[in-house]
Coordinates of N, CA and C in Angstrom, one line a residue:
Chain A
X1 N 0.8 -1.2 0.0 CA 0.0 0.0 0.0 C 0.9 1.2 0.0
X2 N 0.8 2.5 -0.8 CA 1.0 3.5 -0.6 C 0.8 4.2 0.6
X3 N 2.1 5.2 1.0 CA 1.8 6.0 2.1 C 2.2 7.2 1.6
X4 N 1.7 8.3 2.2 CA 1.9 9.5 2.1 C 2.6 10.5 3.3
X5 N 3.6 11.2 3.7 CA 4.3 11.8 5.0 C 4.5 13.1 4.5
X6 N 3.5 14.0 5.6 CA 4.0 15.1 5.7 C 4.2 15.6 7.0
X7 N 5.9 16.2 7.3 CA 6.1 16.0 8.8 C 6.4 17.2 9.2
X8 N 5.4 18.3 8.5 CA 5.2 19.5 9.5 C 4.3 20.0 9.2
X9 N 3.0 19.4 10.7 CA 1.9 19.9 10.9 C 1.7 21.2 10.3
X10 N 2.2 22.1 10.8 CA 2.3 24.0 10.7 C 3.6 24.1 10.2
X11 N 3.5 25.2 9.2 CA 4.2 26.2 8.9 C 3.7 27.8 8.2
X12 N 4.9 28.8 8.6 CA 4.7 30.2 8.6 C 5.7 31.0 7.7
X13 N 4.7 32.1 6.9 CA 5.4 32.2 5.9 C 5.1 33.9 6.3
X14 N 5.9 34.6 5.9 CA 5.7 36.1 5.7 C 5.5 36.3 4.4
X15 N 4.1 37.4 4.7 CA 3.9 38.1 2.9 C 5.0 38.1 2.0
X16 N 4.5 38.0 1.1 CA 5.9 38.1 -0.4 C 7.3 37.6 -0.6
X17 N 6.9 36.4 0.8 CA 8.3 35.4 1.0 C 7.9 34.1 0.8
X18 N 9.0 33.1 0.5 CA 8.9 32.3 -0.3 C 8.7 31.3 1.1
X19 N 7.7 29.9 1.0 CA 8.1 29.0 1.8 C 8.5 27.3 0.8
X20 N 8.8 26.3 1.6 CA 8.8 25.2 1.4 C 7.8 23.9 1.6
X21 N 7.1 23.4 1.4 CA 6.1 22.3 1.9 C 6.9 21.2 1.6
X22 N 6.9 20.4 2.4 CA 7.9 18.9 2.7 C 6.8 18.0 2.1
X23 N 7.0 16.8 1.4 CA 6.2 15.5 1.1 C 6.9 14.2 1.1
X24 N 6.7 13.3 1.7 CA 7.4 12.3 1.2 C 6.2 11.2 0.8
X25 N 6.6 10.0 0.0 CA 5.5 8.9 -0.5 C 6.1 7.8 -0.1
X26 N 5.8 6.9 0.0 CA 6.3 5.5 -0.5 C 5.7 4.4 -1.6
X27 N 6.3 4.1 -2.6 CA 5.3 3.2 -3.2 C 6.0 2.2 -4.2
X28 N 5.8 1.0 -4.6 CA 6.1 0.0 -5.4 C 6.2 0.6 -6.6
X29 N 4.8 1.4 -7.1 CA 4.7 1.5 -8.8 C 5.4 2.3 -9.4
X30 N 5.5 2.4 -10.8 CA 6.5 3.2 -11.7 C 5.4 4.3 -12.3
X31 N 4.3 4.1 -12.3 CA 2.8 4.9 -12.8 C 2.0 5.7 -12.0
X32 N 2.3 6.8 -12.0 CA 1.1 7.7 -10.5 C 1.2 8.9 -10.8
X33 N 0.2 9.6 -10.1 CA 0.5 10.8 -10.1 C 0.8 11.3 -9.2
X34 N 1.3 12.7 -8.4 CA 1.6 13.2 -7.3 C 1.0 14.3 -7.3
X35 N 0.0 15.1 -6.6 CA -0.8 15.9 -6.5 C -0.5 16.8 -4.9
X36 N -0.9 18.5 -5.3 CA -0.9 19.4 -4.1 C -2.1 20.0 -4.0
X37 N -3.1 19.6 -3.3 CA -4.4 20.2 -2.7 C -4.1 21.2 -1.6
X38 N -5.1 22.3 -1.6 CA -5.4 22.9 -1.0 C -6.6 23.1 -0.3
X39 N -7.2 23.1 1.1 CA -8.3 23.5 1.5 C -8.1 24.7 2.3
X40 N -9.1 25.3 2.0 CA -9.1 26.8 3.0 C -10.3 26.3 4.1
X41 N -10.9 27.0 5.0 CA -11.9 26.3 5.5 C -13.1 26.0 5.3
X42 N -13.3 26.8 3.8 CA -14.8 26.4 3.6 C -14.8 24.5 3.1
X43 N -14.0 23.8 2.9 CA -13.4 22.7 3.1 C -13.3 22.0 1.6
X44 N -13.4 22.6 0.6 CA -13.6 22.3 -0.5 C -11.6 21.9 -1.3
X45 N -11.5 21.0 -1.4 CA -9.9 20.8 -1.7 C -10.3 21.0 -3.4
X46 N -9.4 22.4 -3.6 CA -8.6 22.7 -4.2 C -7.4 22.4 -5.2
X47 N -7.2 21.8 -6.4 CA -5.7 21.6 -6.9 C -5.2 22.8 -7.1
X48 N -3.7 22.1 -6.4 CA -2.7 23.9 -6.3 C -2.3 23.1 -7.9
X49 N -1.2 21.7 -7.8 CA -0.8 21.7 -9.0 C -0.2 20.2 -8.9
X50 N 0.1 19.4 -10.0 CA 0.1 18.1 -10.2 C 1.5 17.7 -10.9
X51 N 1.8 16.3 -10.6 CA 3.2 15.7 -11.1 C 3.0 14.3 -11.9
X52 N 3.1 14.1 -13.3 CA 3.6 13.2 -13.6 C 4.8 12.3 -13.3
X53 N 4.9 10.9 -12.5 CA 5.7 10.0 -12.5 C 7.2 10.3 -13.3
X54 N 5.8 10.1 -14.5 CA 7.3 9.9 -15.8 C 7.9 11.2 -16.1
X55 N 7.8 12.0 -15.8 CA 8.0 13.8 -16.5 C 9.2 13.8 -15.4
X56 N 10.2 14.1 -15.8 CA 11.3 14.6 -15.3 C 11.7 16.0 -14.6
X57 N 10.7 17.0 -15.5 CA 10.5 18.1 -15.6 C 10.1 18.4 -14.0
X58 N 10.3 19.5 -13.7 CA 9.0 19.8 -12.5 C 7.9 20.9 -12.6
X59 N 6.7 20.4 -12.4 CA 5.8 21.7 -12.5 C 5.8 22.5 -12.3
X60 N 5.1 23.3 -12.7 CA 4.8 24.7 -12.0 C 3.6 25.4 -12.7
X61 N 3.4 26.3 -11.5 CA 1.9 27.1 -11.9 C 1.8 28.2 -11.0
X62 N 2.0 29.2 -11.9 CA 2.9 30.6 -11.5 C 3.5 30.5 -10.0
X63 N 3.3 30.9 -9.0 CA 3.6 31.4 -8.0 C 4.2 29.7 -7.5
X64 N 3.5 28.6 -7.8 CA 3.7 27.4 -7.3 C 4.7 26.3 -7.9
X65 N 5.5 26.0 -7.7 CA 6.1 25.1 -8.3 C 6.8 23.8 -7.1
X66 N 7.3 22.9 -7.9 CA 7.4 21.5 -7.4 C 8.8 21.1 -7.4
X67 N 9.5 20.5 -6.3 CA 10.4 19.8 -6.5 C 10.3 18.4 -6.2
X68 N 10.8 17.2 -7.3 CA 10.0 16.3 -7.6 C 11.4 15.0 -7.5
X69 N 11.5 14.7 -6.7 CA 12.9 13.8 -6.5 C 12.5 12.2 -6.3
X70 N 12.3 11.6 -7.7 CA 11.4 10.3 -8.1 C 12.5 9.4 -7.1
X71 N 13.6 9.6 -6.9 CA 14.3 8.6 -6.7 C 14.2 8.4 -4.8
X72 N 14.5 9.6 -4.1 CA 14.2 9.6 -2.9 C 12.8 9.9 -2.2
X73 N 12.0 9.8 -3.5 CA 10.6 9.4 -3.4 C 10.1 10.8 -2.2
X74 N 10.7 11.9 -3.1 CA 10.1 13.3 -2.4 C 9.4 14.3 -3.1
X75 N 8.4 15.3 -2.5 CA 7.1 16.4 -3.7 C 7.3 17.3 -2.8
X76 N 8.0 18.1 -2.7 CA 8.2 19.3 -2.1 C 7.4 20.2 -3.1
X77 N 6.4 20.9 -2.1 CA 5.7 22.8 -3.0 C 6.5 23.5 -2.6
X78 N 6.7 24.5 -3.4 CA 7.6 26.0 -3.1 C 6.7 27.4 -3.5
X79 N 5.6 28.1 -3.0 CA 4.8 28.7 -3.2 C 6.2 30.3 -2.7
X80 N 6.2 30.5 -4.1 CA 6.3 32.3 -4.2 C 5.4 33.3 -3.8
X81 N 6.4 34.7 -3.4 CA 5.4 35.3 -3.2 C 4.3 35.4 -2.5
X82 N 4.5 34.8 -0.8 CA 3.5 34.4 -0.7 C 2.2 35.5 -0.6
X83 N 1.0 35.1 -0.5 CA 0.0 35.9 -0.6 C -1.0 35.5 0.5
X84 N -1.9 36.4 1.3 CA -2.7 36.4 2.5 C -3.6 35.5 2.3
X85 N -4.0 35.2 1.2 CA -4.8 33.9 0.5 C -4.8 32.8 0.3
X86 N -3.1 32.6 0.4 CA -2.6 31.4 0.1 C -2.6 30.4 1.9
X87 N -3.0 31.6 2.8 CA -3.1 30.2 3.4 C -4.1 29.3 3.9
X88 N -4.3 28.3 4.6 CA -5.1 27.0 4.3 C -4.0 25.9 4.8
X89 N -5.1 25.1 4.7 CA -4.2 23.3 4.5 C -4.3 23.0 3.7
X90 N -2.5 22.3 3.5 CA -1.7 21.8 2.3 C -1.9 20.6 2.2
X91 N -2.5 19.4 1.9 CA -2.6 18.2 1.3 C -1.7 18.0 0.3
X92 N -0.7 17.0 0.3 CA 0.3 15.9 -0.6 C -1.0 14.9 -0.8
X93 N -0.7 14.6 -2.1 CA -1.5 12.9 -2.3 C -1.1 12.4 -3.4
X94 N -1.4 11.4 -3.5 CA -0.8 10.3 -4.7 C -2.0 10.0 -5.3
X95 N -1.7 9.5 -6.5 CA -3.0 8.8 -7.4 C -2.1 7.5 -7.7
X96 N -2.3 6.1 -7.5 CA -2.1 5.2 -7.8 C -2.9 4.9 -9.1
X97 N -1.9 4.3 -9.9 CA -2.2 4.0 -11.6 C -3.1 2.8 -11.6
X98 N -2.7 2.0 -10.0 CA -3.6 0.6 -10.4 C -4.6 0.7 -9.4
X99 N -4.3 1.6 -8.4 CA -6.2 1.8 -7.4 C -6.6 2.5 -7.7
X100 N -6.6 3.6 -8.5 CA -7.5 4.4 -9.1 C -7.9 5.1 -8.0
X101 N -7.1 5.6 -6.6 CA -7.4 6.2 -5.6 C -7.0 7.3 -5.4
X102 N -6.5 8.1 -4.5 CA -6.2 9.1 -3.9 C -5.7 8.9 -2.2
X103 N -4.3 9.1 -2.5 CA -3.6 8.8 -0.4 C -3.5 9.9 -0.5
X104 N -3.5 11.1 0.2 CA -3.4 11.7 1.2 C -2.3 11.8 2.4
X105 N -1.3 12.8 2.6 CA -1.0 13.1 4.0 C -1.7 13.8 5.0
X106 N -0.9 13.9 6.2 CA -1.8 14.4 7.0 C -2.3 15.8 7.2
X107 N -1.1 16.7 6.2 CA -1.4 17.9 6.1 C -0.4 19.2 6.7
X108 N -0.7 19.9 6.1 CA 0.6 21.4 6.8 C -0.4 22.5 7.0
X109 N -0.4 23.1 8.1 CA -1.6 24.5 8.1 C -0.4 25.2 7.5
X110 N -0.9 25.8 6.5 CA 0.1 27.0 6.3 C -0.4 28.6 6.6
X111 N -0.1 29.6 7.5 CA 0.1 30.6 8.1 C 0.6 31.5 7.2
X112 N -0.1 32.3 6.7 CA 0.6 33.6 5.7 C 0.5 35.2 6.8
X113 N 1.5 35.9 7.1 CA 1.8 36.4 7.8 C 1.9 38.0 7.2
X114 N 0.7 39.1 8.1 CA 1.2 40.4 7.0 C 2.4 40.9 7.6
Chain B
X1 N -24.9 21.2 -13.2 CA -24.3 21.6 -11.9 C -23.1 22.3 -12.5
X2 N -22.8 23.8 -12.0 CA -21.3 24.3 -12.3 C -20.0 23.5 -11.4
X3 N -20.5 22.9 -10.1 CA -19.4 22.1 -9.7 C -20.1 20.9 -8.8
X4 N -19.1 20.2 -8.3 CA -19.5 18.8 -7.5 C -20.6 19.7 -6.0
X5 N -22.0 18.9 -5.9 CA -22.5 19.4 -5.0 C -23.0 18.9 -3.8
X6 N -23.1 18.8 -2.8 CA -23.2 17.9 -1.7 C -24.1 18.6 -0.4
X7 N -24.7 17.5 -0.3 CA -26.1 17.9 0.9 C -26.2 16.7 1.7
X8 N -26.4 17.8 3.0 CA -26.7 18.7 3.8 C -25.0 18.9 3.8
X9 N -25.4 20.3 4.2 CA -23.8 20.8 4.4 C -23.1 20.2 5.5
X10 N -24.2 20.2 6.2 CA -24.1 19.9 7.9 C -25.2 19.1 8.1
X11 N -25.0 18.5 9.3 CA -25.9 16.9 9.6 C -25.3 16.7 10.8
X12 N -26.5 16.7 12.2 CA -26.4 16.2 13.4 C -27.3 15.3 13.6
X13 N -27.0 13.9 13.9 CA -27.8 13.0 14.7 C -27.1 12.3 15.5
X14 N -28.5 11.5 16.2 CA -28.0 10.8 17.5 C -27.4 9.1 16.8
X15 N -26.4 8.6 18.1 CA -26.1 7.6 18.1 C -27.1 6.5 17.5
X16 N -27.2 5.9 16.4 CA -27.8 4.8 16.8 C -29.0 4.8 15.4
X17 N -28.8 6.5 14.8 CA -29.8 6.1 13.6 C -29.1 6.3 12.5
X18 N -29.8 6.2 11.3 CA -29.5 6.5 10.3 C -29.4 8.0 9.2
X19 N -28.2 7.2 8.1 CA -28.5 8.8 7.7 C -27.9 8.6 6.1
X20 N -28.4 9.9 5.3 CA -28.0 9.9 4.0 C -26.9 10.9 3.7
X21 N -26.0 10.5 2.9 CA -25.5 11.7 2.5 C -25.8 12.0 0.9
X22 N -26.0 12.9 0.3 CA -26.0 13.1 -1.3 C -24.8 13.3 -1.6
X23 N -24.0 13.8 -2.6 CA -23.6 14.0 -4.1 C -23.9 14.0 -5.3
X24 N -23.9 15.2 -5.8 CA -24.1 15.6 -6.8 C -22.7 15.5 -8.1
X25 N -22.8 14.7 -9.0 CA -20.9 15.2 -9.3 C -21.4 15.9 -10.6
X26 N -20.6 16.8 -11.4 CA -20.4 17.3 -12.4 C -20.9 16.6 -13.3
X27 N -21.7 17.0 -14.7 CA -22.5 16.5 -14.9 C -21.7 15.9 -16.6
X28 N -22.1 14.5 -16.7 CA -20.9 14.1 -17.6 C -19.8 13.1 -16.9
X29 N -19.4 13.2 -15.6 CA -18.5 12.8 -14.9 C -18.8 11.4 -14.6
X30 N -18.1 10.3 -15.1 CA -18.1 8.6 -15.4 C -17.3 8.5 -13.4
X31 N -16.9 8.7 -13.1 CA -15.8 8.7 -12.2 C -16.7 9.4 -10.9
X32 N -16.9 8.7 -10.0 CA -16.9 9.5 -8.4 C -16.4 8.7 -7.4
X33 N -16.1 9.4 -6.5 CA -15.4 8.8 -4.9 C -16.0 9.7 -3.9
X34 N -15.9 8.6 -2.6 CA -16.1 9.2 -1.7 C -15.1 9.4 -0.9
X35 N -14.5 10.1 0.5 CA -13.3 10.6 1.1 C -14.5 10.6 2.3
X36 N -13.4 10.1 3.4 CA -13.8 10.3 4.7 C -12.8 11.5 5.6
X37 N -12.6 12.5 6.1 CA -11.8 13.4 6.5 C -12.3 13.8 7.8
X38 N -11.7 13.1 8.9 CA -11.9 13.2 10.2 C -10.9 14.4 10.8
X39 N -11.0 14.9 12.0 CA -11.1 16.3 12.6 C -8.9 16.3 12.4
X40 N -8.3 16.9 12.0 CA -7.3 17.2 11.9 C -6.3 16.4 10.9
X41 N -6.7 15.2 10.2 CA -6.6 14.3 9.1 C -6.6 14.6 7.8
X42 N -6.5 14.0 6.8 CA -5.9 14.0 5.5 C -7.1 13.1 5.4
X43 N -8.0 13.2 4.2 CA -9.2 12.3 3.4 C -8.7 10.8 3.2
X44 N -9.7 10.0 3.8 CA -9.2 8.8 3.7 C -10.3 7.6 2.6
X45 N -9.7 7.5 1.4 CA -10.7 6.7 0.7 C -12.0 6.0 0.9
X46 N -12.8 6.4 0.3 CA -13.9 5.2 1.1 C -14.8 4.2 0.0
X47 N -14.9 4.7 -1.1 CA -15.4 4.1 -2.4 C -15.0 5.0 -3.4
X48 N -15.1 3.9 -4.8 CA -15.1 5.0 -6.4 C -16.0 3.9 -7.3
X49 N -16.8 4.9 -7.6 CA -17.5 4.7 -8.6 C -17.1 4.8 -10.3
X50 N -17.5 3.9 -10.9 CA -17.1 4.2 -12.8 C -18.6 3.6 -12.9
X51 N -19.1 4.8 -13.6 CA -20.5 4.8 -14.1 C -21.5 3.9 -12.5
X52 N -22.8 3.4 -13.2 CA -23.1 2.9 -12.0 C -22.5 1.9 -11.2
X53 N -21.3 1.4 -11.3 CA -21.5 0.2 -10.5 C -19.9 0.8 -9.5
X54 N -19.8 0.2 -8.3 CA -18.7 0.3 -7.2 C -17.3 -0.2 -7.7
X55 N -16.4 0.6 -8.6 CA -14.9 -0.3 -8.9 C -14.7 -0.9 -7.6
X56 N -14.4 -0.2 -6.5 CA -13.8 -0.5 -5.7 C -14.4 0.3 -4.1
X57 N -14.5 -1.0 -3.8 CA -15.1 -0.3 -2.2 C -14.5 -0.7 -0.8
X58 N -13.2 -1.1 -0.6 CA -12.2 -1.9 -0.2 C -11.8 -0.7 1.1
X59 N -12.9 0.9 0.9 CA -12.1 1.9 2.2 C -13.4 2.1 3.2
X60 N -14.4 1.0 2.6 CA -15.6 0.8 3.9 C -15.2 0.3 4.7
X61 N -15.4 1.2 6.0 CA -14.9 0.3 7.4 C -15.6 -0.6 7.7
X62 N -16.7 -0.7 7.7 CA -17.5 -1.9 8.1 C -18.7 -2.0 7.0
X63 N -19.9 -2.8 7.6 CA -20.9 -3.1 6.7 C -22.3 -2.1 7.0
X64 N -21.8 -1.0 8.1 CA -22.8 0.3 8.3 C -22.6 1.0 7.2
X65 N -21.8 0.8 6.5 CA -21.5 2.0 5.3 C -21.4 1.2 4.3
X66 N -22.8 1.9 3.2 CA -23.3 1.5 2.0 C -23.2 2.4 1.4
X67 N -23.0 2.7 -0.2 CA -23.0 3.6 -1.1 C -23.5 2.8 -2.5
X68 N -24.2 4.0 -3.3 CA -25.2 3.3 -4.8 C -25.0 4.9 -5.1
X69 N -25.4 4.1 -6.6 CA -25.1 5.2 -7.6 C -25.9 4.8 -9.2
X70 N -27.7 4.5 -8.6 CA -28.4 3.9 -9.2 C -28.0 3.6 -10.9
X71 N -27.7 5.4 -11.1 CA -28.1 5.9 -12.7 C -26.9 6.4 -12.9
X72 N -26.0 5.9 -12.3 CA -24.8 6.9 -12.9 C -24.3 8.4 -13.1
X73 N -25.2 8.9 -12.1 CA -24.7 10.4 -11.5 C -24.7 10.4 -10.3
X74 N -26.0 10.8 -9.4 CA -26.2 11.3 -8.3 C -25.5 10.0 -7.4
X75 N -24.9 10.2 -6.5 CA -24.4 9.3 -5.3 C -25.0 9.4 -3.7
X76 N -25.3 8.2 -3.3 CA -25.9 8.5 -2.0 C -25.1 7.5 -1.0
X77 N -24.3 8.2 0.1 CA -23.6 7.5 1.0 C -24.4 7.1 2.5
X78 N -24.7 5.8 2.6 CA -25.7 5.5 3.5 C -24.8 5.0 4.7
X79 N -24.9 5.5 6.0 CA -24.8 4.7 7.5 C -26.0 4.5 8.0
X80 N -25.8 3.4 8.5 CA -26.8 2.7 9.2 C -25.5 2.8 10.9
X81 N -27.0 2.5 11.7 CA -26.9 2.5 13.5 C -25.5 3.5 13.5
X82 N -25.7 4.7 13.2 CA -24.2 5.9 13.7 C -23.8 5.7 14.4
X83 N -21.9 6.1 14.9 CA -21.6 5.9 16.1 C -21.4 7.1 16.6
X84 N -20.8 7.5 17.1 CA -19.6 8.7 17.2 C -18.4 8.7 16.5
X85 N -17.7 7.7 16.5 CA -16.5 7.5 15.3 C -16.6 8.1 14.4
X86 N -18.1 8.1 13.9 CA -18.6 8.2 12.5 C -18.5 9.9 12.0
X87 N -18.8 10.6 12.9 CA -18.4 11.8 13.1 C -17.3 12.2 12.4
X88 N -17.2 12.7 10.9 CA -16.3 13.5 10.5 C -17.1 14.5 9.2
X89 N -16.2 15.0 8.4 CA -16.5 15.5 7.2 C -16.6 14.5 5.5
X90 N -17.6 14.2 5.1 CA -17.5 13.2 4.0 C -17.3 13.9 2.6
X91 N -16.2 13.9 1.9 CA -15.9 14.5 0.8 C -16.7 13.7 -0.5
X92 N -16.9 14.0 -1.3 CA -17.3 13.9 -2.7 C -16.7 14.1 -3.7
X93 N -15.9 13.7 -4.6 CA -15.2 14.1 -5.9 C -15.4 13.2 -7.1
X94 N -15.6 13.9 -8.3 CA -15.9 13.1 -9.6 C -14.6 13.8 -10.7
X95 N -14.7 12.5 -11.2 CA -13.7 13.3 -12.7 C -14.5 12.7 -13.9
X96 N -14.3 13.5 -15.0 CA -14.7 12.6 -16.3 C -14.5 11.0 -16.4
X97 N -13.2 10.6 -16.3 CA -13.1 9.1 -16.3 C -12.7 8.5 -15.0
X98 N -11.6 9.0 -14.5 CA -11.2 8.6 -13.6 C -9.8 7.7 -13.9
X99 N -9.2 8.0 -14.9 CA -7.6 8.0 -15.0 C -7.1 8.5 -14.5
X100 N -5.6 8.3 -14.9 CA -3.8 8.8 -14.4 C -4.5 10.6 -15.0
X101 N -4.9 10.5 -15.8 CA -4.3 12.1 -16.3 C -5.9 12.6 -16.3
X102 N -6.7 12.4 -15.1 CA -8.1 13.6 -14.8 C -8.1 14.1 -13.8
X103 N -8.3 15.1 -13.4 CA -8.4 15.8 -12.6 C -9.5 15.4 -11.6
X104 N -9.5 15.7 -10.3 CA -10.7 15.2 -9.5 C -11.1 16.1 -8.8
X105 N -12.4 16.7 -9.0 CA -13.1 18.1 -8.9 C -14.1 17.6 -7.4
X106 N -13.9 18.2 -6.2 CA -14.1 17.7 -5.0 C -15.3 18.6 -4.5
X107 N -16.4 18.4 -3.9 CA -17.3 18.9 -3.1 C -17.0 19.7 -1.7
X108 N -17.9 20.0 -1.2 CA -17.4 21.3 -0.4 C -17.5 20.3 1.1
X109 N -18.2 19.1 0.6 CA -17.9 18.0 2.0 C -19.8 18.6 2.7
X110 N -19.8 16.9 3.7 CA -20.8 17.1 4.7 C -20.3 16.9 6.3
X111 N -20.5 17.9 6.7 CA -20.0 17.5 8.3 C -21.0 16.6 8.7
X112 N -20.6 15.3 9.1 CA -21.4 15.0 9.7 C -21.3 15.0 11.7
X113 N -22.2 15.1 12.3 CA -22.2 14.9 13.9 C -22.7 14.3 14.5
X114 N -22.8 12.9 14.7 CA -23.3 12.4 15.9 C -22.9 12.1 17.5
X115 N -24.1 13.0 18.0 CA -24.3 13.0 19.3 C -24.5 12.0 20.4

């Protein structure tokens, strides 16, 4: 079974400064996807932005981007700029190619600070 | 529907009865799931749907939790005898198929509360 680790509860960011979101996975398959949800509290999750397995590359979506380290099996978000909006809880999750699911960590409150 | 829709927003009952939850998913959307998301947690699978029938329902905790999806849209998540355990937020999300490369467009969730 896939797991998903995110091992800071909280973190705090000052306006128009950059933070880090930690992820780690574990998993057997070579096929998935890696995903960054967002909920604010009206509780509706959000995609910040998504990772292909196979793509080398790492995403991004303006202010958001991904560092994607297939081998130490890590999805770090790096949200630019931050903004008083951007904070919420940060969900990591995986899409497995062969459960057709969604794992989940446990989450980062992230704190945007004016 | 402009997005995935879900009713009652909120839902309090007592131990011991029953209760419905809806989903509405986007209209077109072959693909639904349900998510259980308890108080400080990360959503934890609970069924997916492809068209009407259950691909996979292997994140029911027990046999109180039933889900159907008669006609292939609307979804209804059924507990029977509530506990308190039962007590969280129940997500909803549908995608067009429900592949590697679809996006899964999520509901605003139902609190549920039992007392």
């Amino acid at each position: 079974a896939q797991t998903v680790t995110q091992s800071q509860p909280e973190m705090s960011v000052q306006e128009a400064e950059t933070v880090t979101l930690s992820c780690t996975y574990d998993t057997s398959e070579s096929d998935y996807y890696l995903f960054w949800y967002k909920q604010p509290p009206s509780r509706q999750m959000i995609l910040v932005i998504r990772q292909e397995a196979y793509k080398q590359q790492n995403a991004t979506e303006n202010r958001f981007s991904v560092n994607f380290q297939k081998a130490a099996k890590s999805f770090s978000l790096k949200i630019s700029d931050s903004q008083l909006g951007d904070a919420a809880m940060y969900f990591c999750a995986y899409f497995s190619g062969s459960a057709r699911q969604l794992t989940f960590g446990s989450g980062t409150q992230l704190t945007v600070l004016p | 529907g402009a997005g995935v829709s879900q009713t009652p927003s909120n839902k309090v009952t007592e131990k011991g009865k029953y209760v419905e939850l809806r989903c509405d998913p986007i209209s077109g959307h072959t693909a639904l799931y349900w998510y259980r998301q308890s108080l400080g947690q990360g959503p934890e699978f609970l069924i997916y749907f492809q068209g009407t029938g259950a691909a996979d329902d292997s994140g029911l905790p027990n046999d109180r939790f039933f889900a159907v999806r008669p006609e292939g849209s609307v979804s209804t998540l059924k507990i029977q005898r509530t506990e308190r355990g039962d007590s969280a937020v129940y997500l909803c999300a549908s995608s067009p198929k429900g592949g590697l490369n679809t996006e899964a467009f999520f509901g605003q969730g139902t609190r549920l509360t039992v007392v």
